[in-house]
Coordinates of C-alpha atoms in Angstrom, one line a residue:
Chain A
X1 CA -29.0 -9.1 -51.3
X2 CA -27.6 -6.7 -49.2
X3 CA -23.4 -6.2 -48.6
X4 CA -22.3 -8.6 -46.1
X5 CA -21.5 -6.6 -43.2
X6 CA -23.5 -3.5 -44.0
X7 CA -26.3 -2.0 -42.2
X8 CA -28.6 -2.7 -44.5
X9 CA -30.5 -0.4 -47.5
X10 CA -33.7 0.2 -45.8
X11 CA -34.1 2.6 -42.9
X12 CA -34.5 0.9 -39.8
X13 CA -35.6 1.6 -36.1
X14 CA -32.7 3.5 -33.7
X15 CA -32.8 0.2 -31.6
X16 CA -32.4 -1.8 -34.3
X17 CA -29.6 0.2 -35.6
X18 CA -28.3 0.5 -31.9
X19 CA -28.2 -3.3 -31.7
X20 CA -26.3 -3.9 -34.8
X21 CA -23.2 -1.7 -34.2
X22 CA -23.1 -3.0 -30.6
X23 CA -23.1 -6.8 -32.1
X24 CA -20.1 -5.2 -34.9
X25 CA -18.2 -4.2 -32.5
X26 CA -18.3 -6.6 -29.9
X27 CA -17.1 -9.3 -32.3
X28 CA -13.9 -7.2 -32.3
X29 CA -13.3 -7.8 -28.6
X30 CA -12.2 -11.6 -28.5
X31 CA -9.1 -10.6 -31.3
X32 CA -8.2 -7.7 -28.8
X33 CA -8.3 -9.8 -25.9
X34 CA -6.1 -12.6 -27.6
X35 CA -3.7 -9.8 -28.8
X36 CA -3.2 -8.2 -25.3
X37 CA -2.8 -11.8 -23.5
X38 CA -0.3 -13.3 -26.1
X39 CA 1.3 -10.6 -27.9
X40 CA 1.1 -7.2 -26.3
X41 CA 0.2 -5.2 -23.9
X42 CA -0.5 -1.9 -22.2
X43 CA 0.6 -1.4 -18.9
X44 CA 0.6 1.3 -15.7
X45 CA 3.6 0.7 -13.7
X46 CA 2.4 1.2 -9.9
X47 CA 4.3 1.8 -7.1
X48 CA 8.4 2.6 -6.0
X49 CA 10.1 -1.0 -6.7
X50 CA 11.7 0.2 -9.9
X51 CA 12.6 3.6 -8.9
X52 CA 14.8 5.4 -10.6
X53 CA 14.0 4.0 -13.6
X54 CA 10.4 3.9 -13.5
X55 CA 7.8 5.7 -11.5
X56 CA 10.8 8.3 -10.7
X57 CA 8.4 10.6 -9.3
X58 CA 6.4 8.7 -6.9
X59 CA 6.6 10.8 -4.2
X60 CA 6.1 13.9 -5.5
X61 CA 2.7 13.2 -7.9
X62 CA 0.2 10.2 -9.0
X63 CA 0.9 9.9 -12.1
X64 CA 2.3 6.6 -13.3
X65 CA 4.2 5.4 -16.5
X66 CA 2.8 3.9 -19.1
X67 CA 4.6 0.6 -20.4
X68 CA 4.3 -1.3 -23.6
X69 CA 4.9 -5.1 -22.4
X70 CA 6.2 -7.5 -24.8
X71 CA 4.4 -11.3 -23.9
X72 CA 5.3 -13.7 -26.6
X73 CA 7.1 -17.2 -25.2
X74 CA 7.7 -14.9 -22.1
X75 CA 9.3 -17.8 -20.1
X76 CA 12.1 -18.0 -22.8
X77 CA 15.2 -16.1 -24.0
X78 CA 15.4 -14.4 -20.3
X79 CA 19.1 -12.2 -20.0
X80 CA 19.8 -10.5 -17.3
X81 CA 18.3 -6.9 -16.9
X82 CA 15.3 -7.6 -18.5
X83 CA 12.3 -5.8 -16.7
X84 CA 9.7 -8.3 -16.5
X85 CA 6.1 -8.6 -15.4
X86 CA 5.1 -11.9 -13.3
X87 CA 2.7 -13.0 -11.1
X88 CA 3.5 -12.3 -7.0
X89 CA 4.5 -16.0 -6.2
X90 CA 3.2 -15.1 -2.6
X91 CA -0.7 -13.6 -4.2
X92 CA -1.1 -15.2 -7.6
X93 CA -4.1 -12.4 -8.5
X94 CA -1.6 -9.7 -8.1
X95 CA 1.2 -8.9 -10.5
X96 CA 4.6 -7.0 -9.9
X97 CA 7.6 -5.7 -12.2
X98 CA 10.8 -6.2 -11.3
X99 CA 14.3 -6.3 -12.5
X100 CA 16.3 -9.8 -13.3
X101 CA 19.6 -9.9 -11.8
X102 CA 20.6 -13.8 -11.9
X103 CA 19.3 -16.7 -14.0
X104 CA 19.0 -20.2 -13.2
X105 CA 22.9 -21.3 -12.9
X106 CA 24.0 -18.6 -11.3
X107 CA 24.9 -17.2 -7.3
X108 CA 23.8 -14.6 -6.1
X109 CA 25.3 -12.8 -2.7
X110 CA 22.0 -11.8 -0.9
X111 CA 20.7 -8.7 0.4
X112 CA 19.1 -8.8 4.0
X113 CA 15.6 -10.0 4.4
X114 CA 16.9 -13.6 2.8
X115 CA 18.2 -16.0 6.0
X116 CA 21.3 -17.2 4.0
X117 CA 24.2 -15.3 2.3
X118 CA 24.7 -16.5 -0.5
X119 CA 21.7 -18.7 -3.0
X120 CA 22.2 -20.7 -6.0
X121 CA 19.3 -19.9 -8.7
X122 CA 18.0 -23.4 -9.7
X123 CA 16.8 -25.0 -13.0
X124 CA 13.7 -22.9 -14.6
X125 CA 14.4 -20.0 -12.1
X126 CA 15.3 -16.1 -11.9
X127 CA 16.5 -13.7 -9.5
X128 CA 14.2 -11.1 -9.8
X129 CA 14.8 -7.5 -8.0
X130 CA 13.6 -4.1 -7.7
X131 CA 16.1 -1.1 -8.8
X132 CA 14.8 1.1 -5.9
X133 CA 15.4 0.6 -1.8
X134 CA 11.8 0.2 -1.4
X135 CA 11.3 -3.0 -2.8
X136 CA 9.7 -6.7 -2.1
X137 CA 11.5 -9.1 -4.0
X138 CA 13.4 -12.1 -4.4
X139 CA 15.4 -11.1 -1.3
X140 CA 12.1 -11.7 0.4
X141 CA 10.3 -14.5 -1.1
X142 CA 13.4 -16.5 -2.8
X143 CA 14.3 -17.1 -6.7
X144 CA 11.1 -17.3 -9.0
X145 CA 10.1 -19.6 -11.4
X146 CA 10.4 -18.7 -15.2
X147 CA 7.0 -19.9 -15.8
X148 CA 4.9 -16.8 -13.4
X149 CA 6.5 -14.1 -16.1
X150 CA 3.8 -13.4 -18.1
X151 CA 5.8 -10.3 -20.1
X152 CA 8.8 -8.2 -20.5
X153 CA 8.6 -4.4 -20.8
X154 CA 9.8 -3.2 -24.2
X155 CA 9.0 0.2 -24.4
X156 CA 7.9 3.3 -21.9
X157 CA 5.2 5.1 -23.4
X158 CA 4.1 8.1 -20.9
X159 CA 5.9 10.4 -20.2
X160 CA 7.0 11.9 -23.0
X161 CA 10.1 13.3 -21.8
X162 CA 11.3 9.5 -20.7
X163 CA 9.8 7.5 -23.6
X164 CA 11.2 5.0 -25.6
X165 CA 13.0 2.1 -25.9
X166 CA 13.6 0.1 -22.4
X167 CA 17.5 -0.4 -23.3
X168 CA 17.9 -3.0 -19.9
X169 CA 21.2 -4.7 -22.0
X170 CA 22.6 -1.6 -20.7
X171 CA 22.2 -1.8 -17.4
X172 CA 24.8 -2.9 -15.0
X173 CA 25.1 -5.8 -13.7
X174 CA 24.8 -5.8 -9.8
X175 CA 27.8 -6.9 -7.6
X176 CA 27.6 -10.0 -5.5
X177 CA 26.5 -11.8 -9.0
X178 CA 28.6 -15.2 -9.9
X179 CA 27.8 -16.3 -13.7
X180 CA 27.1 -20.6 -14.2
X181 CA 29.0 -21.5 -11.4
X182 CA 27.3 -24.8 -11.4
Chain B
X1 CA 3.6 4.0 -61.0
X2 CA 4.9 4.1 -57.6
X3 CA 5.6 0.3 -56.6
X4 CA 2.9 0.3 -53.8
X5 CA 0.5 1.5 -56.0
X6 CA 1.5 -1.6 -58.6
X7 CA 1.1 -3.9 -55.5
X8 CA -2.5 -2.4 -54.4
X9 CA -3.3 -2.3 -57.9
X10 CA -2.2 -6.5 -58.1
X11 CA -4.0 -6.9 -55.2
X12 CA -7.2 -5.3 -56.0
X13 CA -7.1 -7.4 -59.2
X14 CA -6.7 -10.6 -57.7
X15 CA -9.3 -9.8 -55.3
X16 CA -11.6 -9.5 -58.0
X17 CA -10.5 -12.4 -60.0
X18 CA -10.7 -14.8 -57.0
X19 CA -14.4 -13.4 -56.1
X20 CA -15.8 -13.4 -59.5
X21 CA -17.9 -16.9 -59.4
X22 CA -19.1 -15.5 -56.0
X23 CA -20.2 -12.3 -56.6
X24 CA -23.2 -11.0 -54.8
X25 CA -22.0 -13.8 -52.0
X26 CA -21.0 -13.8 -48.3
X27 CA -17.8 -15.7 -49.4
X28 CA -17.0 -13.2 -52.5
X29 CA -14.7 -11.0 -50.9
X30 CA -11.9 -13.1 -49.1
X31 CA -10.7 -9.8 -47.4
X32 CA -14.2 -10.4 -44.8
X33 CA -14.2 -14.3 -45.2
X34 CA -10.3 -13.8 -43.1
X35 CA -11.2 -11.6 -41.1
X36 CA -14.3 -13.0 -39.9
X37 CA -11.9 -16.4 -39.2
X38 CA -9.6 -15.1 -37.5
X39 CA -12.0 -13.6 -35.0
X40 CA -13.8 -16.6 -34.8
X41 CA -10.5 -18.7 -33.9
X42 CA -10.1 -16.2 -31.1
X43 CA -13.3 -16.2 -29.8
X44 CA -13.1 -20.5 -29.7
X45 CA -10.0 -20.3 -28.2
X46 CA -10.6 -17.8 -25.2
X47 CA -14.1 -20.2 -25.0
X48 CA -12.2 -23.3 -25.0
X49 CA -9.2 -21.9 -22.8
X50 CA -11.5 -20.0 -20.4
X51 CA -14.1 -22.9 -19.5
X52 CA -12.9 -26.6 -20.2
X53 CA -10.5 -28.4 -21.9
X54 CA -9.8 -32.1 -22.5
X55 CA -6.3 -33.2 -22.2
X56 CA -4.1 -35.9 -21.6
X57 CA -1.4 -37.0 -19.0
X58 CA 1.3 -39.3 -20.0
X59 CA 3.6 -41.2 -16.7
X60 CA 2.8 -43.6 -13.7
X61 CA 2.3 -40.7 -11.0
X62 CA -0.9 -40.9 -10.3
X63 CA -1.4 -44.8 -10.8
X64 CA -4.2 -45.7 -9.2
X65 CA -6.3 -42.4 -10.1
X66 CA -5.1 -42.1 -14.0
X67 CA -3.7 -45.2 -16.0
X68 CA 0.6 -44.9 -17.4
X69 CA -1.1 -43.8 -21.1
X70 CA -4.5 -43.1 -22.4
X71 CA -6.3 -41.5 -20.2
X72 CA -8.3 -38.4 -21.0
X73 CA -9.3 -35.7 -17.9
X74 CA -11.8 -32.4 -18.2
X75 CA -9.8 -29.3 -16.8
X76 CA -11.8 -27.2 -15.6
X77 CA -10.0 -23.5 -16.2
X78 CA -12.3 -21.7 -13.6
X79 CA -9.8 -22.7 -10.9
X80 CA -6.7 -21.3 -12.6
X81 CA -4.2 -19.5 -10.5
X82 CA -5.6 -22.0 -7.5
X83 CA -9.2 -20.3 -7.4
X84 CA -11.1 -22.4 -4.9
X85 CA -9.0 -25.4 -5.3
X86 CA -9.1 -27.4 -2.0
X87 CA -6.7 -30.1 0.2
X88 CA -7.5 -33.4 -2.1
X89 CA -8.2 -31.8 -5.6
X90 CA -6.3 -33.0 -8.4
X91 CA -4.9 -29.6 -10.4
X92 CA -2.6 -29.0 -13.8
X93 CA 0.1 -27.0 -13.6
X94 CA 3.3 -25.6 -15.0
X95 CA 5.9 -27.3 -13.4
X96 CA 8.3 -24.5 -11.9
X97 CA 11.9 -26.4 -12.5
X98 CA 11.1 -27.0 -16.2
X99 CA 12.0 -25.0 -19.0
X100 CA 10.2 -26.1 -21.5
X101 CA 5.9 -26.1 -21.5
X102 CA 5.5 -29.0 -19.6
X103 CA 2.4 -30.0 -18.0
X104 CA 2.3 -31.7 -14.0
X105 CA -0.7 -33.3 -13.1
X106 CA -1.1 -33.9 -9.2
X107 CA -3.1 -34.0 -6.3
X108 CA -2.9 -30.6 -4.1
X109 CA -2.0 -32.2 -0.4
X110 CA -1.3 -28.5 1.4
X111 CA -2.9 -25.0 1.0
X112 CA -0.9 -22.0 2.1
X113 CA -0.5 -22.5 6.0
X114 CA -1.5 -26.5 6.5
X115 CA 1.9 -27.9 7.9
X116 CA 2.9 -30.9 5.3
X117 CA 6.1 -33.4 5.4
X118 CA 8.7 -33.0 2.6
X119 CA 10.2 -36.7 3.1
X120 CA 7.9 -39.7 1.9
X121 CA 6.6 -41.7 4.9
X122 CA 8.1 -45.3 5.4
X123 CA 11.2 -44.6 2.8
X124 CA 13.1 -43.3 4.9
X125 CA 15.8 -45.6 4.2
X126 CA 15.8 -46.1 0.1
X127 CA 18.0 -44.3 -1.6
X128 CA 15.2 -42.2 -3.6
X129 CA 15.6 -38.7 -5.5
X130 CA 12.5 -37.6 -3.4
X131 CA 13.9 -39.1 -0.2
X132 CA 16.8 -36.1 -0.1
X133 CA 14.8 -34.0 2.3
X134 CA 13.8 -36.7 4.9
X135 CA 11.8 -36.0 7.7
X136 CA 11.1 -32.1 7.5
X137 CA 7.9 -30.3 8.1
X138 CA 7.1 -27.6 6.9
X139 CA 4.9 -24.9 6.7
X140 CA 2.9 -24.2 2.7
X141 CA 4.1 -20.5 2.5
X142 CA 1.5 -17.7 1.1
X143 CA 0.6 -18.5 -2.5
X144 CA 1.8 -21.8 -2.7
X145 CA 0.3 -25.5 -2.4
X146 CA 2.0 -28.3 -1.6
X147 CA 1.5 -31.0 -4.6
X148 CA 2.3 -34.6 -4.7
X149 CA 1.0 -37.7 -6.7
X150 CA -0.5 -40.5 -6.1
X151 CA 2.1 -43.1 -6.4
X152 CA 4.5 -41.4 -4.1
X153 CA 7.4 -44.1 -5.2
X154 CA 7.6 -43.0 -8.6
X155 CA 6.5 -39.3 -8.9
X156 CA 8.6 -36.5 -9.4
X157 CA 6.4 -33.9 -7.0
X158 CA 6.9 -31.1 -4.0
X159 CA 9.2 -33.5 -2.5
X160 CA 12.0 -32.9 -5.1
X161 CA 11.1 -29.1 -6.4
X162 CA 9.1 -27.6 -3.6
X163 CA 6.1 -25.8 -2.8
X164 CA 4.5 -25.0 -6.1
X165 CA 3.0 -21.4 -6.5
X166 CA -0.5 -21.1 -6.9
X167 CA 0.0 -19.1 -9.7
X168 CA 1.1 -21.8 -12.1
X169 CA -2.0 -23.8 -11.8
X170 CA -3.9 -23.7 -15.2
X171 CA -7.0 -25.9 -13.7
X172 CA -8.3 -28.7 -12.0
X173 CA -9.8 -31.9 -12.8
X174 CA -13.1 -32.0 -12.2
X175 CA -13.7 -35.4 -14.3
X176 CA -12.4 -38.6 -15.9
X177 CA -13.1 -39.8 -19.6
X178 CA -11.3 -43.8 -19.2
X179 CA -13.1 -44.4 -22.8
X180 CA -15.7 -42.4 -24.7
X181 CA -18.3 -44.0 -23.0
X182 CA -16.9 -44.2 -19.9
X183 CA -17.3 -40.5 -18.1
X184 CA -16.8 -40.1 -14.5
X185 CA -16.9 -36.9 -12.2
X186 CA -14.2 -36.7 -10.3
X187 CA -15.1 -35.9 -6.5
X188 CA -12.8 -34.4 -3.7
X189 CA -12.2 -38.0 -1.6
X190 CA -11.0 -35.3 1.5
X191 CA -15.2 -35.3 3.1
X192 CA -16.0 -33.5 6.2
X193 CA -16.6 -36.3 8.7
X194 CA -19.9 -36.0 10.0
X195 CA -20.8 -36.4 14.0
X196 CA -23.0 -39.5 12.5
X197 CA -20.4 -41.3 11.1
X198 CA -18.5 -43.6 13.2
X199 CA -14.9 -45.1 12.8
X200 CA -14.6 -48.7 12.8
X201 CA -12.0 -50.8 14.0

């Protein structure tokens, strides 16, 4: 009997070749798929929301950056600064990345699209906002649940000149921001 | 010997060891016999989480539709992130105050732009968590749905947590198993009213 696996000792016809490879390989794709929904993932960044700190030259060329996303227990373990990925509450077959700036607990003073000035983030909720002016976020649509973030960005990969690790505990935290008042 | 080599050098023996009755048989190399596993865990579970699943709902929400415990429902995952899911279907869904995983299971009573109350109707005066927001309308905003079960006295729904975004909902039940013998498709009890039909008084 042949190796398990193997193409076989005889020679056989191109197609029949052809047809085994394609069936070797395609056996691979339900493991890739799993990885990239639960564990990891590649993704472009599109669009201004995050400028400066991603996309920082939008206006000048096309090219995007390339992020590693992070997407194990996604909903948990949220701090504030984390760049996530989540689905648009508003369009559920789009996704957007954006910046958390208050978790559930917290008040936030507003920025202006939002009718009130000041919002309390409730239970299972984030803040989520863009670093750049040009930005559709929680200011617009309200405080999103935990449950739409489907990954965290861990790494940028492309460019070179700006990869590396995404080091958000670093970031500052935004004014207007009042820690478990309630 | 370099210490990796040692361990390759373990390895390889073991390998051998633990394939020796097999040789010469799909099963004698336990390197392929994992692999092949593994991808076939993956490939059941994106089948499984992709197409239907069987589960189970545990509370007296939807009384009359789904018993307190022991009934079984077929989610249908084509209608995840709200995919053709109509006024009147029954959908699963993350609930978005929780932290944890936890699963809602309610009937959808508002698409994005269908006005809906946010009060129950005829409570108005009992002193109910979902009677906090009495007798609001509202309109369902983009990407949301407006969710509430069927025993409106004791279900924790839209009323109490608002409009629920379209993109937590994992599916929709499109059937019933009371017992294993007892399988029902579920239908959409919102019809079109036909010019035939009449309304009697």
């Amino acid at each position: 009997m042949a190796r398990w696996g193997s193409a076989g000792t005889q020679a056989r016809s191109f197609l029949g070749q052809f047809t085994h490879h394609l069936i070797r390989y395609a056996t691979w794709l339900p493991p890739l798929i799993c990885v990239k929904e639960y564990v990891a993932d590649l993704t472009f960044i599109n669009g201004p929301s995050m400028y400066p700190f991603l996309n920082p030259h939008y206006n000048e060329s096309l090219r995007r950056d390339l992020c590693l996303t992070y997407k194990r227990y996604s909903w948990k373990n949220l701090k504030r600064g984390m760049i996530v990925i989540f689905r648009s509450p508003e369009n559920p077959k789009t996704t957007q990345v954006k910046r958390i700036v208050a978790l559930e607990g917290d008040r936030v003073r507003t920025r202006p699209p939002y009718p009130y000035e000041y919002v309390n983030v409730p239970e299972g909720h984030v803040w989520v906002e863009g670093d750049g002016e040009n930005t559709k976020d929680s200011n617009y649509y309200g405080p999103i649940s935990a449950h739409l973030i489907t990954g965290r960005i861990t790494h940028i990969l492309l460019p070179w000149d700006r990869a590396g690790r995404v080091r958000w505990w670093e970031h500052p935290e935004r004014p207007g921001l009042h820690k478990g008042l309630f | 010997m370099a210490p990796f080599h040692r361990l390759a050098s373990i390895f390889s023996t073991l390998r051998t060891r633990l394939a020796a009755p097999y040789k010469g048989e799909w099963i004698g190399d336990p390197l392929r016999v994992a692999i092949f596993t593994a991808k076939f865990i993956c490939f059941a579970h994106l089948t499984v989480e992709y197409s239907y699943t069987v589960s189970h709902g545990v509370g007296p929400s939807m009384l009359p539709t789904f018993e307190v415990i022991g009934d079984c429902f077929v989610v249908s995952h084509r209608h995840r992130f709200g995919r053709d899911v109509m006024v009147g279907d029954i959908v699963v869904y993350n609930i978005p105050v929780n932290n944890n995983n936890s699963i809602g299971v309610k009937r959808v009573l508002g698409m994005p732009g269908d006005y809906v109350l946010t009060g129950t109707p005829h409570s108005y005066h009992s002193e109910s968590a979902a009677n906090t927001r009495k007798d609001l309308m509202l309109q369902v905003p983009p990407g949301h749905c407006w969710v509430v079960g069927d025993n409106i006295t004791a279900s924790r729904d839209s009323r109490i947590y608002g409009p629920v975004p379209l993109a937590l909902i994992r599916g929709k039940v499109v059937a019933t198993v009371k017992s294993p013998f007892d399988f029902q498709w579920m239908e959409n009890s919102f019809k079109k009213v036909d010019d035939d039909d009449t309304i009697e008084r």
